[in-house]
GROMACS .gro file of C-alpha atoms in nm:
model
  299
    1UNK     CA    1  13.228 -10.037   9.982
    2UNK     CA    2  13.131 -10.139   9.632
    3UNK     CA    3  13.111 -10.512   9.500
    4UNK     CA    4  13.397 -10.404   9.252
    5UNK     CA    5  13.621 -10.282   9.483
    6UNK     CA    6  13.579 -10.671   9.732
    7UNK     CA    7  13.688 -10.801   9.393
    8UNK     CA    8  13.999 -10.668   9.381
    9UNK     CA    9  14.113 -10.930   9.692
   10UNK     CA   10  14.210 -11.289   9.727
   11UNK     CA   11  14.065 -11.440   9.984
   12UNK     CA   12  14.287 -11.418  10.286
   13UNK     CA   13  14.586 -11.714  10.244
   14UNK     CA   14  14.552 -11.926  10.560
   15UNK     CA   15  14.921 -12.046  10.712
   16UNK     CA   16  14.796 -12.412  10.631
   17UNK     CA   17  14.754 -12.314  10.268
   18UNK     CA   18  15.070 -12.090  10.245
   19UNK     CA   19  15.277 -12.412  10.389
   20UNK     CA   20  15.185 -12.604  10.090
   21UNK     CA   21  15.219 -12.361   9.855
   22UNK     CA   22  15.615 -12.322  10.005
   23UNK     CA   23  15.657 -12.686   9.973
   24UNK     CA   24  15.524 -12.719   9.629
   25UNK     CA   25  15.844 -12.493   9.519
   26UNK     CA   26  16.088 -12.745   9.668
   27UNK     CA   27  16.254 -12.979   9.496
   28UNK     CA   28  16.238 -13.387   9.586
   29UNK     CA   29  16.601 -13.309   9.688
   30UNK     CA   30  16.542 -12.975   9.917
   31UNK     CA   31  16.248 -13.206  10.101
   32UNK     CA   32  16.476 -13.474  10.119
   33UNK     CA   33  16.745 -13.238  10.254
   34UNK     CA   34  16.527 -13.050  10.495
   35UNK     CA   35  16.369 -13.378  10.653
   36UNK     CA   36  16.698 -13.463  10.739
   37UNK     CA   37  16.795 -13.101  10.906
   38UNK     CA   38  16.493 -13.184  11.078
   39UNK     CA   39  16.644 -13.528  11.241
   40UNK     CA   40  16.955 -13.304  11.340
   41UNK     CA   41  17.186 -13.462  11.089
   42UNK     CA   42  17.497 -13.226  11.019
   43UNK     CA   43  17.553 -13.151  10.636
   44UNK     CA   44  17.822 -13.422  10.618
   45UNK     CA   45  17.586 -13.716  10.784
   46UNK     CA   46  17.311 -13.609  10.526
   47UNK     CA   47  17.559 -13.585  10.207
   48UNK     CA   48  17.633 -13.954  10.338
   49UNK     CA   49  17.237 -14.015  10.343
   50UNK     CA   50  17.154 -13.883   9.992
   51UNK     CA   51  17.464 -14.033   9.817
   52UNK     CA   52  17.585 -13.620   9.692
   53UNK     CA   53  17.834 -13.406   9.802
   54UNK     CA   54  17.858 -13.201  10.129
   55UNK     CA   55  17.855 -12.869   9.891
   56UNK     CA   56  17.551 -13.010   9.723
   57UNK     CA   57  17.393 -13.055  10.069
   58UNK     CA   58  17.583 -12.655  10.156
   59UNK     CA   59  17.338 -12.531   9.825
   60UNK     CA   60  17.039 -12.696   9.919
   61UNK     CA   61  17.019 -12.575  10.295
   62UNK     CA   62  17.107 -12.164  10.134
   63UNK     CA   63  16.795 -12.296   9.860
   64UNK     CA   64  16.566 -12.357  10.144
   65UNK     CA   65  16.674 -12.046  10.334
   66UNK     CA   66  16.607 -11.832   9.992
   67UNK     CA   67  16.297 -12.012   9.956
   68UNK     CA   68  16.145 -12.038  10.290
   69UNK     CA   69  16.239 -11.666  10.399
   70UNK     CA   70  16.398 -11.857  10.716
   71UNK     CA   71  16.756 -11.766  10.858
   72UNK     CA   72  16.932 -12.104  11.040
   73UNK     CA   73  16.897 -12.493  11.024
   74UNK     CA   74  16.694 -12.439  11.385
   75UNK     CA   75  16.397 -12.237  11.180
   76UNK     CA   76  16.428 -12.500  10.904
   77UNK     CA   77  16.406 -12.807  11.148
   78UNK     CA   78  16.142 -12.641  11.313
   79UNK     CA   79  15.957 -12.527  10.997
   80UNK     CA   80  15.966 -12.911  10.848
   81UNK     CA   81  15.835 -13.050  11.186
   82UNK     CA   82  15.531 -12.803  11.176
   83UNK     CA   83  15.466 -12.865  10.831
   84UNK     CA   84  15.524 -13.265  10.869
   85UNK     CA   85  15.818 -13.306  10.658
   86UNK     CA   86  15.942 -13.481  10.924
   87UNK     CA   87  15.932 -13.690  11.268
   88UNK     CA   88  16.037 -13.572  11.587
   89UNK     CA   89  16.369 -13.774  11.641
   90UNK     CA   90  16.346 -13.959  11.917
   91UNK     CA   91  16.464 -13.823  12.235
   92UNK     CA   92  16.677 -14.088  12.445
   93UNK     CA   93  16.454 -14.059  12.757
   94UNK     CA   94  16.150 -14.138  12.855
   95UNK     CA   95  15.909 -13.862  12.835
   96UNK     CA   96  15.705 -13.914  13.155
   97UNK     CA   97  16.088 -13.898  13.326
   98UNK     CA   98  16.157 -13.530  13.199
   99UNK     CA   99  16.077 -13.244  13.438
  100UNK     CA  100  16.124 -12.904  13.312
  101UNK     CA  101  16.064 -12.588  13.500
  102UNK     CA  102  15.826 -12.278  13.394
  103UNK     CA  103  16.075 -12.127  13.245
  104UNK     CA  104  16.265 -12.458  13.068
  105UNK     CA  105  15.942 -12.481  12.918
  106UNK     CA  106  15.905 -12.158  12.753
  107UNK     CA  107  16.217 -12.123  12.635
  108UNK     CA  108  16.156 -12.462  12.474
  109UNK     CA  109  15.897 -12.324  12.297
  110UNK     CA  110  16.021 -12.083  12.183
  111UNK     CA  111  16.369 -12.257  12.053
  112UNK     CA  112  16.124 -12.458  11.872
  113UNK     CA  113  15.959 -12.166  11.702
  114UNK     CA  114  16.300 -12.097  11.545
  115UNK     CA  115  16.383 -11.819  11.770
  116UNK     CA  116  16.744 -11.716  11.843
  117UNK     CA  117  16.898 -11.677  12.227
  118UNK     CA  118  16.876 -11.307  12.166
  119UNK     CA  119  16.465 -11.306  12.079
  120UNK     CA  120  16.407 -11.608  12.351
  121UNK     CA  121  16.545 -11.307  12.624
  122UNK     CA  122  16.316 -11.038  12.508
  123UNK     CA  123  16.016 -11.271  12.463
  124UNK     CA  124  16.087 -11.361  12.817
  125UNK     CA  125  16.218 -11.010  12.966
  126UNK     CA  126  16.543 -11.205  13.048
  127UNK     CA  127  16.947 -11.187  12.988
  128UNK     CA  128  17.089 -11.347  12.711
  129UNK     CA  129  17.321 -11.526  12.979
  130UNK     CA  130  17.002 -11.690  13.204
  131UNK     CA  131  16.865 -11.815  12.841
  132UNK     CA  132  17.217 -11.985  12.784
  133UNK     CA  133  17.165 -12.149  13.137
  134UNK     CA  134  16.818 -12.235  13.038
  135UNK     CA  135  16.943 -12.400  12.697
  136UNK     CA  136  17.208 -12.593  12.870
  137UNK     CA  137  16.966 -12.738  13.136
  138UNK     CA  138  16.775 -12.826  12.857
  139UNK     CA  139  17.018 -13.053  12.663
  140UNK     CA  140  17.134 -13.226  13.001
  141UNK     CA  141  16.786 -13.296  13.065
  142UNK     CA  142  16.679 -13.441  12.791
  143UNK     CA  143  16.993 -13.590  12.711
  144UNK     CA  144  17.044 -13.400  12.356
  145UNK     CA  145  17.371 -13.196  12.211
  146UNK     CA  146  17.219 -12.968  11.960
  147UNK     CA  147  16.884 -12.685  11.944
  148UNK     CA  148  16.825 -12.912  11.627
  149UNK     CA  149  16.755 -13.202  11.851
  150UNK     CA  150  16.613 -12.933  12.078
  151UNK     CA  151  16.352 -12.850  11.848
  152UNK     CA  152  16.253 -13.248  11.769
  153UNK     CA  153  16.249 -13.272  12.161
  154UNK     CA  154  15.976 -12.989  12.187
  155UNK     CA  155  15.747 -13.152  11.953
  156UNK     CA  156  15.760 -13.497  12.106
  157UNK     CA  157  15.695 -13.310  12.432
  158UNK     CA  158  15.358 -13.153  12.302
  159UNK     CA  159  15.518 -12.762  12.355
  160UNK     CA  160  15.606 -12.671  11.969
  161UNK     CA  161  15.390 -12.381  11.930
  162UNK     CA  162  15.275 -12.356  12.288
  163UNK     CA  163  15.297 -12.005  12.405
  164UNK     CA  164  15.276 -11.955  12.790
  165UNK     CA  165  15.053 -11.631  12.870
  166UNK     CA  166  15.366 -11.482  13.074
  167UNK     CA  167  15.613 -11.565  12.790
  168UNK     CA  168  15.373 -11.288  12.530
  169UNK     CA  169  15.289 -11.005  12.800
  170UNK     CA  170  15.097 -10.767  12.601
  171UNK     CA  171  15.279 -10.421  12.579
  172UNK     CA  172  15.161 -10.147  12.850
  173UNK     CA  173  14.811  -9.946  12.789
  174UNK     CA  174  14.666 -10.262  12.628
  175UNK     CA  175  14.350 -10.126  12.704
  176UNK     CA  176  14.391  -9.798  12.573
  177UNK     CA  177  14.507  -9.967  12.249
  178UNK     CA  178  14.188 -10.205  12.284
  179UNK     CA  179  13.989  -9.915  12.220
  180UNK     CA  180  14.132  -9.752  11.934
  181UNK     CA  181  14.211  -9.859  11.552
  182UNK     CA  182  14.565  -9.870  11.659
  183UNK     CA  183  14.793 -10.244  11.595
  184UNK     CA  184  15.063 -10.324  11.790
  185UNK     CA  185  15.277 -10.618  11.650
  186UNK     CA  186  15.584 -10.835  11.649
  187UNK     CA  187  15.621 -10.998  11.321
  188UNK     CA  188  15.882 -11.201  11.113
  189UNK     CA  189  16.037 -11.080  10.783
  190UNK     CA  190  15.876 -11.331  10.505
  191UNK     CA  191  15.635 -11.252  10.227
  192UNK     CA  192  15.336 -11.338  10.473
  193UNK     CA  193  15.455 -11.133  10.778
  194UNK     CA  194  15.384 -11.362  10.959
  195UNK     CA  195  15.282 -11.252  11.336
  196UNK     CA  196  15.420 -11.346  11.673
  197UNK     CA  197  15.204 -11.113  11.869
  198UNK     CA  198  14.944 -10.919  11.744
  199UNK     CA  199  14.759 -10.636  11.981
  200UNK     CA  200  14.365 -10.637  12.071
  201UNK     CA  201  14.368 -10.351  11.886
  202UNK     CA  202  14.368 -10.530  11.632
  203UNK     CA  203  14.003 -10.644  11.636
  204UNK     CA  204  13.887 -10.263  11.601
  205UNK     CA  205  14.173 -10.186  11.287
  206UNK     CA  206  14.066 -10.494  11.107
  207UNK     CA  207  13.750 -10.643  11.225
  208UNK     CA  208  13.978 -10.973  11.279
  209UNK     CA  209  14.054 -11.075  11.652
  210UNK     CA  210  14.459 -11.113  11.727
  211UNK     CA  211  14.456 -11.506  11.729
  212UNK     CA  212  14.360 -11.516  11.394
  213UNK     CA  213  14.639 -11.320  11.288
  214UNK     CA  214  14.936 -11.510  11.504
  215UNK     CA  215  15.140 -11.737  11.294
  216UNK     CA  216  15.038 -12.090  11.239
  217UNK     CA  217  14.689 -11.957  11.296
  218UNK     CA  218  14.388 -11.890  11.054
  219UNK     CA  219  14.502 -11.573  10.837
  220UNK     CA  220  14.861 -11.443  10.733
  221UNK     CA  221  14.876 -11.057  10.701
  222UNK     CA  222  14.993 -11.061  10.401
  223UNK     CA  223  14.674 -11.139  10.285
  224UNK     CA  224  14.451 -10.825  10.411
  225UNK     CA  225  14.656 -10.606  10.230
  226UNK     CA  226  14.564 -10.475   9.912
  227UNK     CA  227  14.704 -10.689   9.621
  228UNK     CA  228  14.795 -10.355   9.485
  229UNK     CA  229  15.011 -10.265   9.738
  230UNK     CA  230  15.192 -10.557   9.835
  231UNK     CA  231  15.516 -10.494   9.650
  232UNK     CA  232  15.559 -10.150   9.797
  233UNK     CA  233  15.510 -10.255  10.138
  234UNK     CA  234  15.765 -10.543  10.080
  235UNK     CA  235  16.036 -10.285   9.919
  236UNK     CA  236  15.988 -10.023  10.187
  237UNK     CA  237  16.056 -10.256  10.464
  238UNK     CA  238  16.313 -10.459  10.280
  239UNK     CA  239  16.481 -10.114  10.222
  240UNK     CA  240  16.472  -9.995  10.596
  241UNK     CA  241  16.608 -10.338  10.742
  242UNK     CA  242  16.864 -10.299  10.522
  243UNK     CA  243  16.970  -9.965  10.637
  244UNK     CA  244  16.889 -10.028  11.012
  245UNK     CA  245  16.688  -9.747  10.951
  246UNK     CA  246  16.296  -9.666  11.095
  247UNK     CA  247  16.026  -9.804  10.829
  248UNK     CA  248  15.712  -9.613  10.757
  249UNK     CA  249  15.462  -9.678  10.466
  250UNK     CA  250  15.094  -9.620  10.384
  251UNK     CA  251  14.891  -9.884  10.189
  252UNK     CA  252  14.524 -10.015  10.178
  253UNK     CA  253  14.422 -10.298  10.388
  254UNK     CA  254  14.100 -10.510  10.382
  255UNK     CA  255  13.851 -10.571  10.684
  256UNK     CA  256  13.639 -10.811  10.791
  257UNK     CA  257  13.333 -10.681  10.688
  258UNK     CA  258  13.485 -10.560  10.333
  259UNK     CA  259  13.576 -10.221  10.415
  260UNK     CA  260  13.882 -10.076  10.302
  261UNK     CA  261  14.112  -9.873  10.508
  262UNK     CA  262  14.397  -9.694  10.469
  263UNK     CA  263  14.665  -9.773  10.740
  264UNK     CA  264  15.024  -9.574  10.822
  265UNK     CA  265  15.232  -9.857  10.980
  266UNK     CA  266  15.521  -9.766  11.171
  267UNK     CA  267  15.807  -9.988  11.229
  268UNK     CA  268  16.146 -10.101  11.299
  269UNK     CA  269  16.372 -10.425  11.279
  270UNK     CA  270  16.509 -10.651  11.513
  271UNK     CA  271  16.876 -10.759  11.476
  272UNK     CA  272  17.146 -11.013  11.608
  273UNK     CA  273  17.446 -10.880  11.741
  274UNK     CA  274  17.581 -10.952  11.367
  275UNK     CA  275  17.304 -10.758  11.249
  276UNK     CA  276  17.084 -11.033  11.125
  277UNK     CA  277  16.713 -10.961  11.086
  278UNK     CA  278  16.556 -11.143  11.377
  279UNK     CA  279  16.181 -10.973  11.335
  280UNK     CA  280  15.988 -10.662  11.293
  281UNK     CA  281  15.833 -10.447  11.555
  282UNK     CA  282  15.568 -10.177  11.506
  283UNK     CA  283  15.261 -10.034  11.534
  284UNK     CA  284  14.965 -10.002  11.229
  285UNK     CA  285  14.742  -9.700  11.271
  286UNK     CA  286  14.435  -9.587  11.099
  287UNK     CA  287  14.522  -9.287  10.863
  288UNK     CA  288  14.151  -9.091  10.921
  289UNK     CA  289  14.273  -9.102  11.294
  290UNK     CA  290  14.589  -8.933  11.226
  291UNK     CA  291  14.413  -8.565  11.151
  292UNK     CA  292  14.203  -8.591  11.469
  293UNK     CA  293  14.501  -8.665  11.663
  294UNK     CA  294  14.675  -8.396  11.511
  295UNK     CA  295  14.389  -8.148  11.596
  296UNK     CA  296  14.352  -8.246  11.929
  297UNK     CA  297  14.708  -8.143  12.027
  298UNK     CA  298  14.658  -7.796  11.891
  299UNK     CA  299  14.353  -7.769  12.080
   0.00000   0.00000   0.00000
């Protein structure tokens, strides 16, 4: 690959770096507002706070949802406590007297990831009903009445973006996948795609190992596609979520070592009972292998 055609790519956007760049579009008033989400404070309590109406507060919180590409207060709280907007409120126990189980635990983590009941029970090849039990243990133990105060609980606890091994089983074949340029992943739907699980095939597609690539890590996706092709990946999964329909699109991403690839990704969204976008699922393939594949069947 040519010196001229590495030019044509930002460096990769770490999710340290894209955090600051999303807070330096907020206004004093949408930080103000979202530190206060953060604390659990209802819209009413933090129209009291600022001195403005609840409706003000009502177009601030659907501002920082536009802005932020998040979809409830819980992903706000738990986006301002990651990105220290905020303290952890104080939960009204003693820390060294709480004693969660396994599974308490992970589903903590997760709640204060942002995720919904629905995502917590795949994540953790559950019912939507044991997660409900889970939640509800949770708030007697630590003494709470909201996933708000859930999410401030996590962090003072030390488990906000700890992900138990058993909670993120890799899918089956993992090694087969391992060995080709084949990426299996489970994203969310911002500008960054930002990844909750990446496969280890991963390391042979991009030259990058999957940690690097898992949100809050070093690297957002985003960023190892071609600048050129940004947009049309953004429209052409934009366009399938909104359809509930399957999502496939070639584009150009960039490796490692410079090289440029072009990749077939293959996808499909994730949705609430209401049909809210709760993530993206799919798989990114080399194109070169497709025609080998394809030759090998006739064979």
């Amino acid at each position: 690959m040519t010196a001229a055609h590495s030019s044509l790519y930002s460096k990769p956007v770490s999710h340290a770096v894209a955090t600051r760049q999303a807070e330096e579009h907020l206004t004093e008033r949408e930080r103000q507002t979202l530190s206060l989400i953060a604390e659990g404070l209802s819209n009413k309590l933090i129209a009291r706070r600022l001195g403005i109406s609840d409706g003000t507060v009502k177009i601030h919180v659907r501002h920082l949802l536009g802005k932020l590409n998040l979809g409830s207060r819980q992903a706000l709280a738990a986006w301002a406590l990651q990105a220290g907007l905020s303290r952890a409120a104080r939960v009204p126990r003693y820390l060294d007297e709480v004693s969660l189980t396994e599974r308490e635990a992970q589903t903590l983590a997760l709640i204060a990831d942002g995720h919904s009941n629905r995502v917590i029970a795949d994540r953790l090849g559950i019912s939507d009903a044991t997660v409900k039990t889970y939640v509800s243990h949770l708030l007697l133990k630590l003494e709470v009445h909201s996933r708000l105060e859930l999410v401030s609980a996590a962090h003072q606890l030390g488990l906000a973006g700890h992900h138990p091994r058993d909670a993120f089983s890799p899918p089956p074949l993992d090694t087969l996948m391992q060995a080709l340029p084949v990426m299996l992943y489970r994203c969310h739907n911002n500008r960054l795609w930002s990844m909750e699980y990446v496969s280890p095939g991963c390391l042979n597609l991009t030259g990058y190992q999957p940690e690097h690539l898992v949100a809050d890590q070093r690297l957002a996706y985003n960023s190892l596609i071609h600048p050129d092709d940004r947009e049309l990946v953004w429209r052409a999964v934009q366009s399938g979520l909104r359809r509930h329909l399957p999502i496939s699109v070639e584009y150009r991403v960039r490796c490692l070592d410079g090289q440029e690839k072009t990749v077939q990704e293959h996808a499909c969204g994730v949705y609430s009972a209401s049909g809210e976008v709760l993530g993206i699922e799919g798989l990114i393939v080399e194109k070169l292998l497709q025609p080998a594949l394809s030759a090998g069947s006739t064979a």
